[in-house]
PDB file of C-alpha atoms and ligand atoms in Angstrom:
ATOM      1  CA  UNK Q  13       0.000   0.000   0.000  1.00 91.00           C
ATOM      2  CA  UNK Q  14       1.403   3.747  -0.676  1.00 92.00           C
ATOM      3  CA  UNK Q  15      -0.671   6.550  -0.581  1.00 94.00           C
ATOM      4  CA  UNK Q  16       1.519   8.657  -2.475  1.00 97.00           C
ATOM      5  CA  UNK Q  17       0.074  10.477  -5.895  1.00 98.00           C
ATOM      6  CA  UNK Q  18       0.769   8.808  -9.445  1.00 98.00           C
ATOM      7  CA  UNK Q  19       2.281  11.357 -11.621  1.00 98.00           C
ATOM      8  CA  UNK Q  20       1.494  11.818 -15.174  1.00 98.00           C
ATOM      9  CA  UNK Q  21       3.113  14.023 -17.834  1.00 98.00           C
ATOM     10  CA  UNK Q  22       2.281  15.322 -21.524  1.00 98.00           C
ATOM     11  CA  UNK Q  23       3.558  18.220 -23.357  1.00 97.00           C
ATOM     12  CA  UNK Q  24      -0.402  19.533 -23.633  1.00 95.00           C
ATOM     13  CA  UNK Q  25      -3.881  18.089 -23.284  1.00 96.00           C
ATOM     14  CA  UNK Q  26      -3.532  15.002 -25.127  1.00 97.00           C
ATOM     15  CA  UNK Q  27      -1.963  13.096 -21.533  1.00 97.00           C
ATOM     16  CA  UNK Q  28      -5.524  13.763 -20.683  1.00 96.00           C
ATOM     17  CA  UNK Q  29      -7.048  10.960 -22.422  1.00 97.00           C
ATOM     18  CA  UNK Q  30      -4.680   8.564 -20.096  1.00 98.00           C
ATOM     19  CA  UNK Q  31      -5.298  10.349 -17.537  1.00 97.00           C
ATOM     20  CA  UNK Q  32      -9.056   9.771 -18.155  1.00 96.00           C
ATOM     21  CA  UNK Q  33      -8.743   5.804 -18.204  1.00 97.00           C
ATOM     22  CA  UNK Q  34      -6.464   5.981 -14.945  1.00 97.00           C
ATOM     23  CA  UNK Q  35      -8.714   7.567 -13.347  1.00 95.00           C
ATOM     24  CA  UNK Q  36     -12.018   5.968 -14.505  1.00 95.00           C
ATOM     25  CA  UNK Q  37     -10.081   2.177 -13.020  1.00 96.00           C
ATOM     26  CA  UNK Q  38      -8.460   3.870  -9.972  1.00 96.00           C
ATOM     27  CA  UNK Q  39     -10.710   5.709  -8.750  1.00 94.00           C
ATOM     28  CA  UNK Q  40      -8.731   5.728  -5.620  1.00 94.00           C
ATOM     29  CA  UNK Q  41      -5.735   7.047  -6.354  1.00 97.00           C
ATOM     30  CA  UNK Q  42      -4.787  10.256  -6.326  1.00 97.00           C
ATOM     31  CA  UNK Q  43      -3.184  11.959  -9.649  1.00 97.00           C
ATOM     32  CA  UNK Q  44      -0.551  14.677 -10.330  1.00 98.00           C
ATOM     33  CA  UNK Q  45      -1.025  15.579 -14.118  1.00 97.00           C
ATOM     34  CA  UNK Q  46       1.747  18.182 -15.283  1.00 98.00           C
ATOM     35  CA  UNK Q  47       1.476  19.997 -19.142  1.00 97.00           C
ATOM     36  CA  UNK Q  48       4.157  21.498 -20.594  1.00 97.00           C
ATOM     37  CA  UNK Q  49       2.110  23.460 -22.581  1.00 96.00           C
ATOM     38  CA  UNK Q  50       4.731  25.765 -22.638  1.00 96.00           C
ATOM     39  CA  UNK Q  51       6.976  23.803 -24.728  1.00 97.00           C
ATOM     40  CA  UNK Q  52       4.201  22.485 -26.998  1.00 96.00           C
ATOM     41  CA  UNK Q  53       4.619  20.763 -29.146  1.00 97.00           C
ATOM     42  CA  UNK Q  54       6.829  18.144 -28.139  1.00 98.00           C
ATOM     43  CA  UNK Q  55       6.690  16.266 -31.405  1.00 97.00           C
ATOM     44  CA  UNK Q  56       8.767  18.176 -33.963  1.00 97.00           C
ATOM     45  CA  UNK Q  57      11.381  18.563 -31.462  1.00 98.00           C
ATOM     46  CA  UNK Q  58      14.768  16.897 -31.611  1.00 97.00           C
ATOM     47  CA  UNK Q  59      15.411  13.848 -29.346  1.00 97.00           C
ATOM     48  CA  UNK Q  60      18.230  15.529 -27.415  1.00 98.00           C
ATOM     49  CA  UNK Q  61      15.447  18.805 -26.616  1.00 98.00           C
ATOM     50  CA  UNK Q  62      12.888  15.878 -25.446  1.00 98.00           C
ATOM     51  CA  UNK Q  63      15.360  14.859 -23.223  1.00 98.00           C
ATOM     52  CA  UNK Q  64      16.111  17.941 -21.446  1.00 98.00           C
ATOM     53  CA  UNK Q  65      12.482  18.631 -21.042  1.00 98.00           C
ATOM     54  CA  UNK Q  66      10.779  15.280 -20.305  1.00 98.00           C
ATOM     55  CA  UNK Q  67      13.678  14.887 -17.290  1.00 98.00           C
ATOM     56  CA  UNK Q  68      12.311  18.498 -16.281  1.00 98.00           C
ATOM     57  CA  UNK Q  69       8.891  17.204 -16.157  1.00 98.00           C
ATOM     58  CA  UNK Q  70       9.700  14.348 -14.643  1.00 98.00           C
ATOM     59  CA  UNK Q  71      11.981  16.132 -12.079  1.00 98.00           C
ATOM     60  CA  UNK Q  72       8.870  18.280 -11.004  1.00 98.00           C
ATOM     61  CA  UNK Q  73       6.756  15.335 -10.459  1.00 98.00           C
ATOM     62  CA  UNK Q  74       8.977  13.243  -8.148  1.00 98.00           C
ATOM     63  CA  UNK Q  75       9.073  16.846  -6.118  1.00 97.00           C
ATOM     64  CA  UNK Q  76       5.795  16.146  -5.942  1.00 97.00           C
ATOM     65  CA  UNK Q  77       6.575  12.734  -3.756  1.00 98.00           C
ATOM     66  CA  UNK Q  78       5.183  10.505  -6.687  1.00 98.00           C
ATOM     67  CA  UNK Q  79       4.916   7.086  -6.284  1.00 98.00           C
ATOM     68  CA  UNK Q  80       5.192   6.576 -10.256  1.00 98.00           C
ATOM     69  CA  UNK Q  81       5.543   8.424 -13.238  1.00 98.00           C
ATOM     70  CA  UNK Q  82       3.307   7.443 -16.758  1.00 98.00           C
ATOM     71  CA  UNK Q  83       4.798   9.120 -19.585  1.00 98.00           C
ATOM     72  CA  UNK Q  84       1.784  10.144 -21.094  1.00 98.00           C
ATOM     73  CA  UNK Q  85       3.665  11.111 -24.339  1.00 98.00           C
ATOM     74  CA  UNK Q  86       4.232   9.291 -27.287  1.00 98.00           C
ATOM     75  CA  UNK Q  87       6.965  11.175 -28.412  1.00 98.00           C
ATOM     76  CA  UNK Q  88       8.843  11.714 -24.776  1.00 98.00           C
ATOM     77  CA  UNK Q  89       8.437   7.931 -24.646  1.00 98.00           C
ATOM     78  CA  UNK Q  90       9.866   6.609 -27.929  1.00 98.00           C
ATOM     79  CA  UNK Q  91      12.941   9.321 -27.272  1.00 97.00           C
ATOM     80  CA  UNK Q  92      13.751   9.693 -23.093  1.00 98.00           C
ATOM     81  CA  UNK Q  93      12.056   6.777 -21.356  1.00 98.00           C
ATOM     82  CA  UNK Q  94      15.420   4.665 -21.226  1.00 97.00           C
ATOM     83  CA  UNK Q  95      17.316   8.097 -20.550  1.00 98.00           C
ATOM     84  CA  UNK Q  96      14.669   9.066 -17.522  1.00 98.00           C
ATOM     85  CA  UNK Q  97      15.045   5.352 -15.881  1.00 98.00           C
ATOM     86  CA  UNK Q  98      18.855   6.194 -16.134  1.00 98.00           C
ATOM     87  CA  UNK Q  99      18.221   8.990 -14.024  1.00 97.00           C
ATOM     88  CA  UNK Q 100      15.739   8.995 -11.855  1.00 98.00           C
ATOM     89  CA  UNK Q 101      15.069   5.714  -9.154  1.00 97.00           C
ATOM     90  CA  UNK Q 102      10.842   6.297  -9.260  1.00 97.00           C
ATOM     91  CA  UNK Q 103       9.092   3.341 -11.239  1.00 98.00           C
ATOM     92  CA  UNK Q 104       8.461   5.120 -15.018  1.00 98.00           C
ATOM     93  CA  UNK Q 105       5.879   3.672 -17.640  1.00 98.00           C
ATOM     94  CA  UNK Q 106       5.830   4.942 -21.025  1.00 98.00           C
ATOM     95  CA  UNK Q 107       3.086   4.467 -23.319  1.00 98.00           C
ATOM     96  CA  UNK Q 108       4.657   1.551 -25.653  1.00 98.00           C
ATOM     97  CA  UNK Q 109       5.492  -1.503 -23.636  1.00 97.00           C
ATOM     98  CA  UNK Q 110       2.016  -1.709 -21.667  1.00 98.00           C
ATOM     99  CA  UNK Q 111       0.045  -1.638 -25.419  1.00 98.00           C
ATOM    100  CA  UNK Q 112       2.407  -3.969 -26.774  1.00 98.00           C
ATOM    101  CA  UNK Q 113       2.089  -6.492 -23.654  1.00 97.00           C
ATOM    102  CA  UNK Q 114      -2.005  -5.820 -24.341  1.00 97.00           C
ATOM    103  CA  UNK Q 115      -1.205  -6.406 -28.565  1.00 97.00           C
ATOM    104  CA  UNK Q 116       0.832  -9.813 -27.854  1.00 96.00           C
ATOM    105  CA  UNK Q 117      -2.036 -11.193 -25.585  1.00 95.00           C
ATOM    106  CA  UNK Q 118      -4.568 -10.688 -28.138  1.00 94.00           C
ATOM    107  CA  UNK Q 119      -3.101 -12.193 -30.970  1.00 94.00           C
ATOM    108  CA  UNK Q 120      -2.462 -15.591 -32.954  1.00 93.00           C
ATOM    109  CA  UNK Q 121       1.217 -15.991 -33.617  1.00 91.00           C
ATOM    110  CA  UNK Q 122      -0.086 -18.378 -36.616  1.00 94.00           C
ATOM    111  CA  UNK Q 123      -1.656 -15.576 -38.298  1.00 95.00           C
ATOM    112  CA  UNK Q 124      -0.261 -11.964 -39.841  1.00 97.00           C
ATOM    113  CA  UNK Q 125      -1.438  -9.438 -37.977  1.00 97.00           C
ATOM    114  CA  UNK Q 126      -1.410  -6.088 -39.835  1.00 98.00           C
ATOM    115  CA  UNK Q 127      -0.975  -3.245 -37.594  1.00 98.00           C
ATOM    116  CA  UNK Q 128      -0.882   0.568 -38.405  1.00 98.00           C
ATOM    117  CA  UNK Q 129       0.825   3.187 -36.135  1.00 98.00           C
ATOM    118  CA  UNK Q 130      -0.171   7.210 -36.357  1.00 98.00           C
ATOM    119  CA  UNK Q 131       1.920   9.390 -34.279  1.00 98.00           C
ATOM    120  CA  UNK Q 132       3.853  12.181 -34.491  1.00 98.00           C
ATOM    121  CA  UNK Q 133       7.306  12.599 -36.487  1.00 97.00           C
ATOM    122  CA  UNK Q 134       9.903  12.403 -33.390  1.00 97.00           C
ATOM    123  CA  UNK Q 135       7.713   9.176 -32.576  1.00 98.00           C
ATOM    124  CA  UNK Q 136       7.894   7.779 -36.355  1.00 98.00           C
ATOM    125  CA  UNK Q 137      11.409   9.275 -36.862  1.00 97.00           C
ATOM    126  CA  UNK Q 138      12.136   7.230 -33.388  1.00 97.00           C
ATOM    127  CA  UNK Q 139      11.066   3.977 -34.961  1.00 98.00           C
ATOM    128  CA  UNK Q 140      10.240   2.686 -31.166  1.00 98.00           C
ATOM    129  CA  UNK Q 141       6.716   1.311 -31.816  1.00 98.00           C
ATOM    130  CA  UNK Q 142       7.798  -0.788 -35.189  1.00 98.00           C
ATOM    131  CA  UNK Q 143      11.045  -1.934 -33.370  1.00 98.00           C
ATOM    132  CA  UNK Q 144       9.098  -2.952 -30.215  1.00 98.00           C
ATOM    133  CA  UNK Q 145       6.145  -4.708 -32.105  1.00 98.00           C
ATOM    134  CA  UNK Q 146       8.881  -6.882 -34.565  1.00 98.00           C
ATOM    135  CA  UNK Q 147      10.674  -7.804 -31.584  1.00 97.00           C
ATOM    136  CA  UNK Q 148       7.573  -9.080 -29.321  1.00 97.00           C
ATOM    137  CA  UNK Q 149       4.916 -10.034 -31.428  1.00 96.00           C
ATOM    138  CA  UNK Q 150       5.251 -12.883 -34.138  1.00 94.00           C
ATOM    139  CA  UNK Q 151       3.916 -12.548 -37.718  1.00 95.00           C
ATOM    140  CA  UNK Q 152       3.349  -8.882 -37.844  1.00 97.00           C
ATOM    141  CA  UNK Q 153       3.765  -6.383 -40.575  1.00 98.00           C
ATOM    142  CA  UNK Q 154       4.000  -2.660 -39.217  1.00 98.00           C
ATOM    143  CA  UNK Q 155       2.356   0.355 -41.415  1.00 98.00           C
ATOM    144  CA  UNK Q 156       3.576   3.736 -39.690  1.00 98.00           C
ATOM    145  CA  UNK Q 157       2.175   7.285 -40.829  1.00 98.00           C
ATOM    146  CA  UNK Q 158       3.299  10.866 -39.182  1.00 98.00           C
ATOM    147  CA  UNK Q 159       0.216  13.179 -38.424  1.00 98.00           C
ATOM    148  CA  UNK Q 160       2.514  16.389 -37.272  1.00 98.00           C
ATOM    149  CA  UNK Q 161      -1.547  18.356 -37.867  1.00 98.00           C
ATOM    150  CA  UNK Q 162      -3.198  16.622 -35.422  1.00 98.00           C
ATOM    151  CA  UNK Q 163      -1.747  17.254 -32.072  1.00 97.00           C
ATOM    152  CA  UNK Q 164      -1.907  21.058 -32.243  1.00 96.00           C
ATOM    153  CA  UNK Q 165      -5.362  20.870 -34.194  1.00 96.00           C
ATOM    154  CA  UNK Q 166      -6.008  18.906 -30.578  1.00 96.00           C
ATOM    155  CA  UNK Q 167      -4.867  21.471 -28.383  1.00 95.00           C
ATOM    156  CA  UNK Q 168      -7.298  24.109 -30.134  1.00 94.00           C
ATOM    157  CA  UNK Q 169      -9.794  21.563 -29.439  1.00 94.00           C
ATOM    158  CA  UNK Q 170     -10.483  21.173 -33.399  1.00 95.00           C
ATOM    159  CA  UNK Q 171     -11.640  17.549 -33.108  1.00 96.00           C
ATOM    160  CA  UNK Q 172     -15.013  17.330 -34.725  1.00 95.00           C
ATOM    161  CA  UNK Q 173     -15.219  20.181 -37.307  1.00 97.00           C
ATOM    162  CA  UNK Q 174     -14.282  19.708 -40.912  1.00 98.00           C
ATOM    163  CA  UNK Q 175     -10.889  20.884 -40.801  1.00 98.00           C
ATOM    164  CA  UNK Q 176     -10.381  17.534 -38.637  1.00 98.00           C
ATOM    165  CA  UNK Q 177     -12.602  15.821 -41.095  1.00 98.00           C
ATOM    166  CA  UNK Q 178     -10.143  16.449 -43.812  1.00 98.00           C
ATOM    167  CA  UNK Q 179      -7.280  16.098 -42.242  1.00 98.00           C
ATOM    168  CA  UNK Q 180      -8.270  12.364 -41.176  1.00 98.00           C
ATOM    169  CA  UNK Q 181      -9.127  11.536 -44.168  1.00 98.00           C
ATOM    170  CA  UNK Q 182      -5.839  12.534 -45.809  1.00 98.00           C
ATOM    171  CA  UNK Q 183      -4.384  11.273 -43.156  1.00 98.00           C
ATOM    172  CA  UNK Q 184      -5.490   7.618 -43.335  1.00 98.00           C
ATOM    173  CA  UNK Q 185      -5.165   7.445 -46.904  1.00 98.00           C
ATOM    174  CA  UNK Q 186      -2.616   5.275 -47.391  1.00 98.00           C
ATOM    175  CA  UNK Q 187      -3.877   2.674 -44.482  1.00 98.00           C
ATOM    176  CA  UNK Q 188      -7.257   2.579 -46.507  1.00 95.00           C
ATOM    177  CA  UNK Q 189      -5.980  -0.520 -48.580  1.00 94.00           C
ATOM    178  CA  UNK Q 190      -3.683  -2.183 -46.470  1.00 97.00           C
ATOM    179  CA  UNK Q 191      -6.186  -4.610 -44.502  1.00 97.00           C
ATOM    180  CA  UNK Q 192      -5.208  -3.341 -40.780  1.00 98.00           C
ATOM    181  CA  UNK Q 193      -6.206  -5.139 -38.172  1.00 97.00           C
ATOM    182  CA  UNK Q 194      -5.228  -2.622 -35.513  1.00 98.00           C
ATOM    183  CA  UNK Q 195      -4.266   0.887 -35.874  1.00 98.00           C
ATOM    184  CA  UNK Q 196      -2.086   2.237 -32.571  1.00 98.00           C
ATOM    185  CA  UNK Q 197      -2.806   6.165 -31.660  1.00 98.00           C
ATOM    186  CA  UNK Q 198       0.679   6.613 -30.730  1.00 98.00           C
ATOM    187  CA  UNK Q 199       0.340   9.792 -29.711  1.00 98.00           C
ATOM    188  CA  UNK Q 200      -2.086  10.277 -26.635  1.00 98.00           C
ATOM    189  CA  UNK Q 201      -4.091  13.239 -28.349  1.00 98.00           C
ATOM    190  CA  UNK Q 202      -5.093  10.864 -31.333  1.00 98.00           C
ATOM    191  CA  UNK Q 203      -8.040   9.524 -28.768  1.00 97.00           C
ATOM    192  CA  UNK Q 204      -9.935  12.317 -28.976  1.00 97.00           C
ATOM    193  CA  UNK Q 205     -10.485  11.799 -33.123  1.00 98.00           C
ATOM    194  CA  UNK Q 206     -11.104   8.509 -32.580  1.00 98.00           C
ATOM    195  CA  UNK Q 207     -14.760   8.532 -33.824  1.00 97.00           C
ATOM    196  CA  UNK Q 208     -13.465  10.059 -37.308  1.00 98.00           C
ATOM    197  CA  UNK Q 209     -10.393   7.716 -37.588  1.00 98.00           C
ATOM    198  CA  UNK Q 210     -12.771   4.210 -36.802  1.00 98.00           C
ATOM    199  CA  UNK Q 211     -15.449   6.226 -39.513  1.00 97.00           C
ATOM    200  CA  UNK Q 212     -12.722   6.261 -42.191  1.00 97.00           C
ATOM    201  CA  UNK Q 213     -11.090   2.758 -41.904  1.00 98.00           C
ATOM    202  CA  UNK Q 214     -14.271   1.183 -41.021  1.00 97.00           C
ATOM    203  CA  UNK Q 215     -15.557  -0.867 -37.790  1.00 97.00           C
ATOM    204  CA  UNK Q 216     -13.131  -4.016 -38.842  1.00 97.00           C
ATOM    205  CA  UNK Q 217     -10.169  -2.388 -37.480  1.00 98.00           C
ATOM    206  CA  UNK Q 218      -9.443  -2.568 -33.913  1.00 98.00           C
ATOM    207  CA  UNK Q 219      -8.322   1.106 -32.945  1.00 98.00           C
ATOM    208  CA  UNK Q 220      -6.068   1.216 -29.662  1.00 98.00           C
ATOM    209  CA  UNK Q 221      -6.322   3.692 -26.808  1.00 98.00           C
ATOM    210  CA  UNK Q 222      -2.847   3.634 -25.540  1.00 98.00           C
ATOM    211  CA  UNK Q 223      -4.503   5.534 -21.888  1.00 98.00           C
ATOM    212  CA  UNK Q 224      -6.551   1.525 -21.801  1.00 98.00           C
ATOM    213  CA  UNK Q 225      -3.548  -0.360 -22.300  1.00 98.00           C
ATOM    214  CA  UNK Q 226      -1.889   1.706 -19.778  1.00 98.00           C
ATOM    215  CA  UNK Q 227      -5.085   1.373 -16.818  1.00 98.00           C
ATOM    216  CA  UNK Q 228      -4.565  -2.327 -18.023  1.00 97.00           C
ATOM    217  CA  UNK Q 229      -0.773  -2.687 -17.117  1.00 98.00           C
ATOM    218  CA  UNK Q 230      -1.135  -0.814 -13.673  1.00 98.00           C
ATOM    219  CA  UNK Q 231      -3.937  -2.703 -12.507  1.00 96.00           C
ATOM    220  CA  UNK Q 232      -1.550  -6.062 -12.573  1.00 96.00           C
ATOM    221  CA  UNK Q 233       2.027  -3.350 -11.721  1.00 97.00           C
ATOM    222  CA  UNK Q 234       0.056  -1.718  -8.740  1.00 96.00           C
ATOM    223  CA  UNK Q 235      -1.018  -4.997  -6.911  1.00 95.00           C
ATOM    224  CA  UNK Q 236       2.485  -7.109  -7.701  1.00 96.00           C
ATOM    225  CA  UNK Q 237       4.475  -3.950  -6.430  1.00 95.00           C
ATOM    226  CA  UNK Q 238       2.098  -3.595  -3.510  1.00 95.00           C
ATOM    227  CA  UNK Q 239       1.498   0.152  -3.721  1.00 95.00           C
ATOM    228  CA  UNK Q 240      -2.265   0.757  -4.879  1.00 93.00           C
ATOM    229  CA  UNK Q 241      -3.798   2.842  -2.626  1.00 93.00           C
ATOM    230  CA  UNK Q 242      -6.233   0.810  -0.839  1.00 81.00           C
ATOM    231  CA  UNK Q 243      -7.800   3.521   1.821  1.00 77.00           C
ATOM    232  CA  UNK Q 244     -11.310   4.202   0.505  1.00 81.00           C
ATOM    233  CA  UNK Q 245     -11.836   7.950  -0.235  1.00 83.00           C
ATOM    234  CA  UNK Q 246     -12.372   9.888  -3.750  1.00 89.00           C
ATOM    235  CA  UNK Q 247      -8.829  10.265  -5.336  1.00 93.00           C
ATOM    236  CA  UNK Q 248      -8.041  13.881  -6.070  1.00 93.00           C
ATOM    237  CA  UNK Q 249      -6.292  15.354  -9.176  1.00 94.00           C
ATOM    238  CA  UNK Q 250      -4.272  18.159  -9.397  1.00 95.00           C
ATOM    239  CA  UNK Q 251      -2.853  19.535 -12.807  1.00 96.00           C
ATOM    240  CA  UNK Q 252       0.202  21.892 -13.055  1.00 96.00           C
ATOM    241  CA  UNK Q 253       0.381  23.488 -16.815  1.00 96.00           C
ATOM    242  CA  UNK Q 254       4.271  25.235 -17.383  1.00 97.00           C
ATOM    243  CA  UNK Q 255       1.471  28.129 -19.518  1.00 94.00           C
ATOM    244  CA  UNK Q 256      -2.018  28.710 -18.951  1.00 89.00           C
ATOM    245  CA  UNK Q 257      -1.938  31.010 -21.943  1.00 83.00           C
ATOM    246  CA  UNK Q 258      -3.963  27.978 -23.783  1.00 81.00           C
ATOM    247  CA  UNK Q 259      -7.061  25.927 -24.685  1.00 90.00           C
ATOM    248  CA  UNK Q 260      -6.302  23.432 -21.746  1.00 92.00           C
ATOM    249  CA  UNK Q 261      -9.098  24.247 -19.775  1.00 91.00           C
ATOM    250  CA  UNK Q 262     -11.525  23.755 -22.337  1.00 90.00           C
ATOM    251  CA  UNK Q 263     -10.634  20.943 -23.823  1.00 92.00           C
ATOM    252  CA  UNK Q 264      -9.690  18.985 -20.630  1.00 93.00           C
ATOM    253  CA  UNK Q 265     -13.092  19.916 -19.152  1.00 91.00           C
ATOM    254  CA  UNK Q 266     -14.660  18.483 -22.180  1.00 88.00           C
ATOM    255  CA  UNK Q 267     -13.324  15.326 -22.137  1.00 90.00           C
ATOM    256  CA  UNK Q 268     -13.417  15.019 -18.699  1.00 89.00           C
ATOM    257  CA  UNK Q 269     -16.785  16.346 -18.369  1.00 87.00           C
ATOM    258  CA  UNK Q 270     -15.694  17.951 -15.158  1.00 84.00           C
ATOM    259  CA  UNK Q 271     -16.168  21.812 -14.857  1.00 81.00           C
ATOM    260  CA  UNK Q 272     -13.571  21.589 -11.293  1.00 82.00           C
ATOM    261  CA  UNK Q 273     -10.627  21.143 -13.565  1.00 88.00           C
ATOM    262  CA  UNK Q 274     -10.784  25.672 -13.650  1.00 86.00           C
ATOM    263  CA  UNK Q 275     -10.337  25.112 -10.281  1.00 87.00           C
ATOM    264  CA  UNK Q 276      -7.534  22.580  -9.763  1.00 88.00           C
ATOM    265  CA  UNK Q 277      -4.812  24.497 -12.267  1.00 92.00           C
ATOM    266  CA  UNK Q 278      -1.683  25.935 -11.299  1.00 94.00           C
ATOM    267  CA  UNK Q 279       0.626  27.667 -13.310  1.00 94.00           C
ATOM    268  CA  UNK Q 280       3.938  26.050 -12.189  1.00 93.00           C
ATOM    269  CA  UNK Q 281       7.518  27.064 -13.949  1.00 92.00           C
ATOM    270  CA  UNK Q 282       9.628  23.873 -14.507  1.00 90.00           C
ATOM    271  CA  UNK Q 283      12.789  25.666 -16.064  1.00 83.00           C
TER     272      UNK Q 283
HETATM  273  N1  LIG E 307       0.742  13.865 -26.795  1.00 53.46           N
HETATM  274  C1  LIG E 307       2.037  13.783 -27.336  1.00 53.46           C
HETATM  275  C2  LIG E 307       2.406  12.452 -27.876  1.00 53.46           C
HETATM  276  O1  LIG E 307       1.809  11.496 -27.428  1.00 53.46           O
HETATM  277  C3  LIG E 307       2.752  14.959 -27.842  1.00 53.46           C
HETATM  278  C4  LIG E 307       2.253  15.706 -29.003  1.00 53.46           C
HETATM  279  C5  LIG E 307       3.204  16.875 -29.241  1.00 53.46           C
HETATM  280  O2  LIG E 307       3.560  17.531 -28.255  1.00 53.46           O
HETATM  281  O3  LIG E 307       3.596  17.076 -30.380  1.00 53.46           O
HETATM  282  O4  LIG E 307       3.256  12.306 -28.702  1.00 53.46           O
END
């Protein structure tokens, strides 16, 4: 048992949408959820610059007295997880291993599995998610696409309208004849098109929510590491943002359906 706070990280909102599965399976727990909107985006950066800034993050959250950290970052996990575990003694997840663990469960070695991953172009320029799935997961064949558009069309909360319409459909083009099976949002704010990305490619493909995968993995990591917090009360969640000059409040509220969030922010300088 440890009653200490799970930290969570993102360079924006898109963390959010693991945040939202943590929180829908623990509802004990209590959650530290730091945004570096500041430095948004995180995805066209280079790997040494996602360094430097996801050990800052990280930094601020064990200040914090963290229990664990979940890189909820595509891109700071393809390029600093193995650099941050170097550094720092806390338990870290990234986003990667717990989907892949979920992808290797669910399917049958004696068959191809055809899985695409979207993400952004430090995660595709990384090649972490193609590496990771030929090295655990037998018969697979690996389709990756950038999406650099869709994270900041994310942030501005431009999910639903046409400009997101368009750019999904361009965007999935070249997946449209390649007979996925799965398609990986490797990039956390990819959740929140998921209605337009399952309408182009059709109900056959199986679309993974890395945020599940994650709620998955800690359910088992929590339990065999013995530090779930088992005292019964409502876990609270406090966000830090590095700039509140943003859309964060709106489009974390939405998804969260949860007008406190206003409440709960503090501005909080990481440098
Ligand atoms: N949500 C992030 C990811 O999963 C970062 C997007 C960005 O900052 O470019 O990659």
């Amino acid at each position: 048992m440890d009653k200490r706070p799970i930290g969570i990280f993102d360079s924006g909102v898109g963390g959010m949408t693991v945040l939202a599965e943590i929180k829908k399976r623990f509802p004990n727990e209590d959650l530290i959820y730091l945004g570096d909107t500041k430095n948004f985006p995180y995805g066209d950066k280079s790997r040494e610059t996602i360094i430097k800034l996801a050990t800052k993050c990280a930094g601020f959250l064990i200040s914090q007295d963290v229990k664990l950290i979940v890189i909820a970052c595509g891109t700071a996990t393809s390029q600093a997880l193995e650099e941050l575990k170097k550094i720092y003694k806390v338990p870290i997840v990234g986003i990667i291993t717990p989907t892949i663990i979920n992808i290797k469960r669910n399917t049958n070695p004696s068959k191809e599995t055809r899985v695409g991953v979207i993400a952004t172009e430090g995660t595709i320029r990384s090649n972490k998610w193609e590496e990771e799935l030929l090295q655990e997961i037998e018969n697979v064949k690996v389709f990756n696409k950038a999406c650099p558009l869709l994270a900041p069309m994310a942030e501005q909360g431009w999910t639903t309208n046409n400009v997101a319409k368009e750019a999904i459909k361009e965007y999935m083009k070249p997946f449209i004849d390649k007979k996925l099976d799965k398609i990986i949002l490797g990039c956390t704010h990819y959740p929140l098109f998921k209605e337009l990305i399952q309408k182009e490619l059709g109900n056959d493909v199986e679309i993974i929510n890395t945020g599940e995968k994650i709620a998955d993995y800690l359910e088992e990591y929590l339990v065999n590491e013995d530090i779930e917090n088992s005292k019964n009360h409502d876990g609270e969640c406090s966000y830090y943002l590095t700039d509140t000059e943003c859309n964060f409040i709106q489009v974390a509220s939405r998804l969260l359906q949860d007008k406190e969030i206003r409440n709960n922010i503090q501005k909080m300088n990481i440098e």
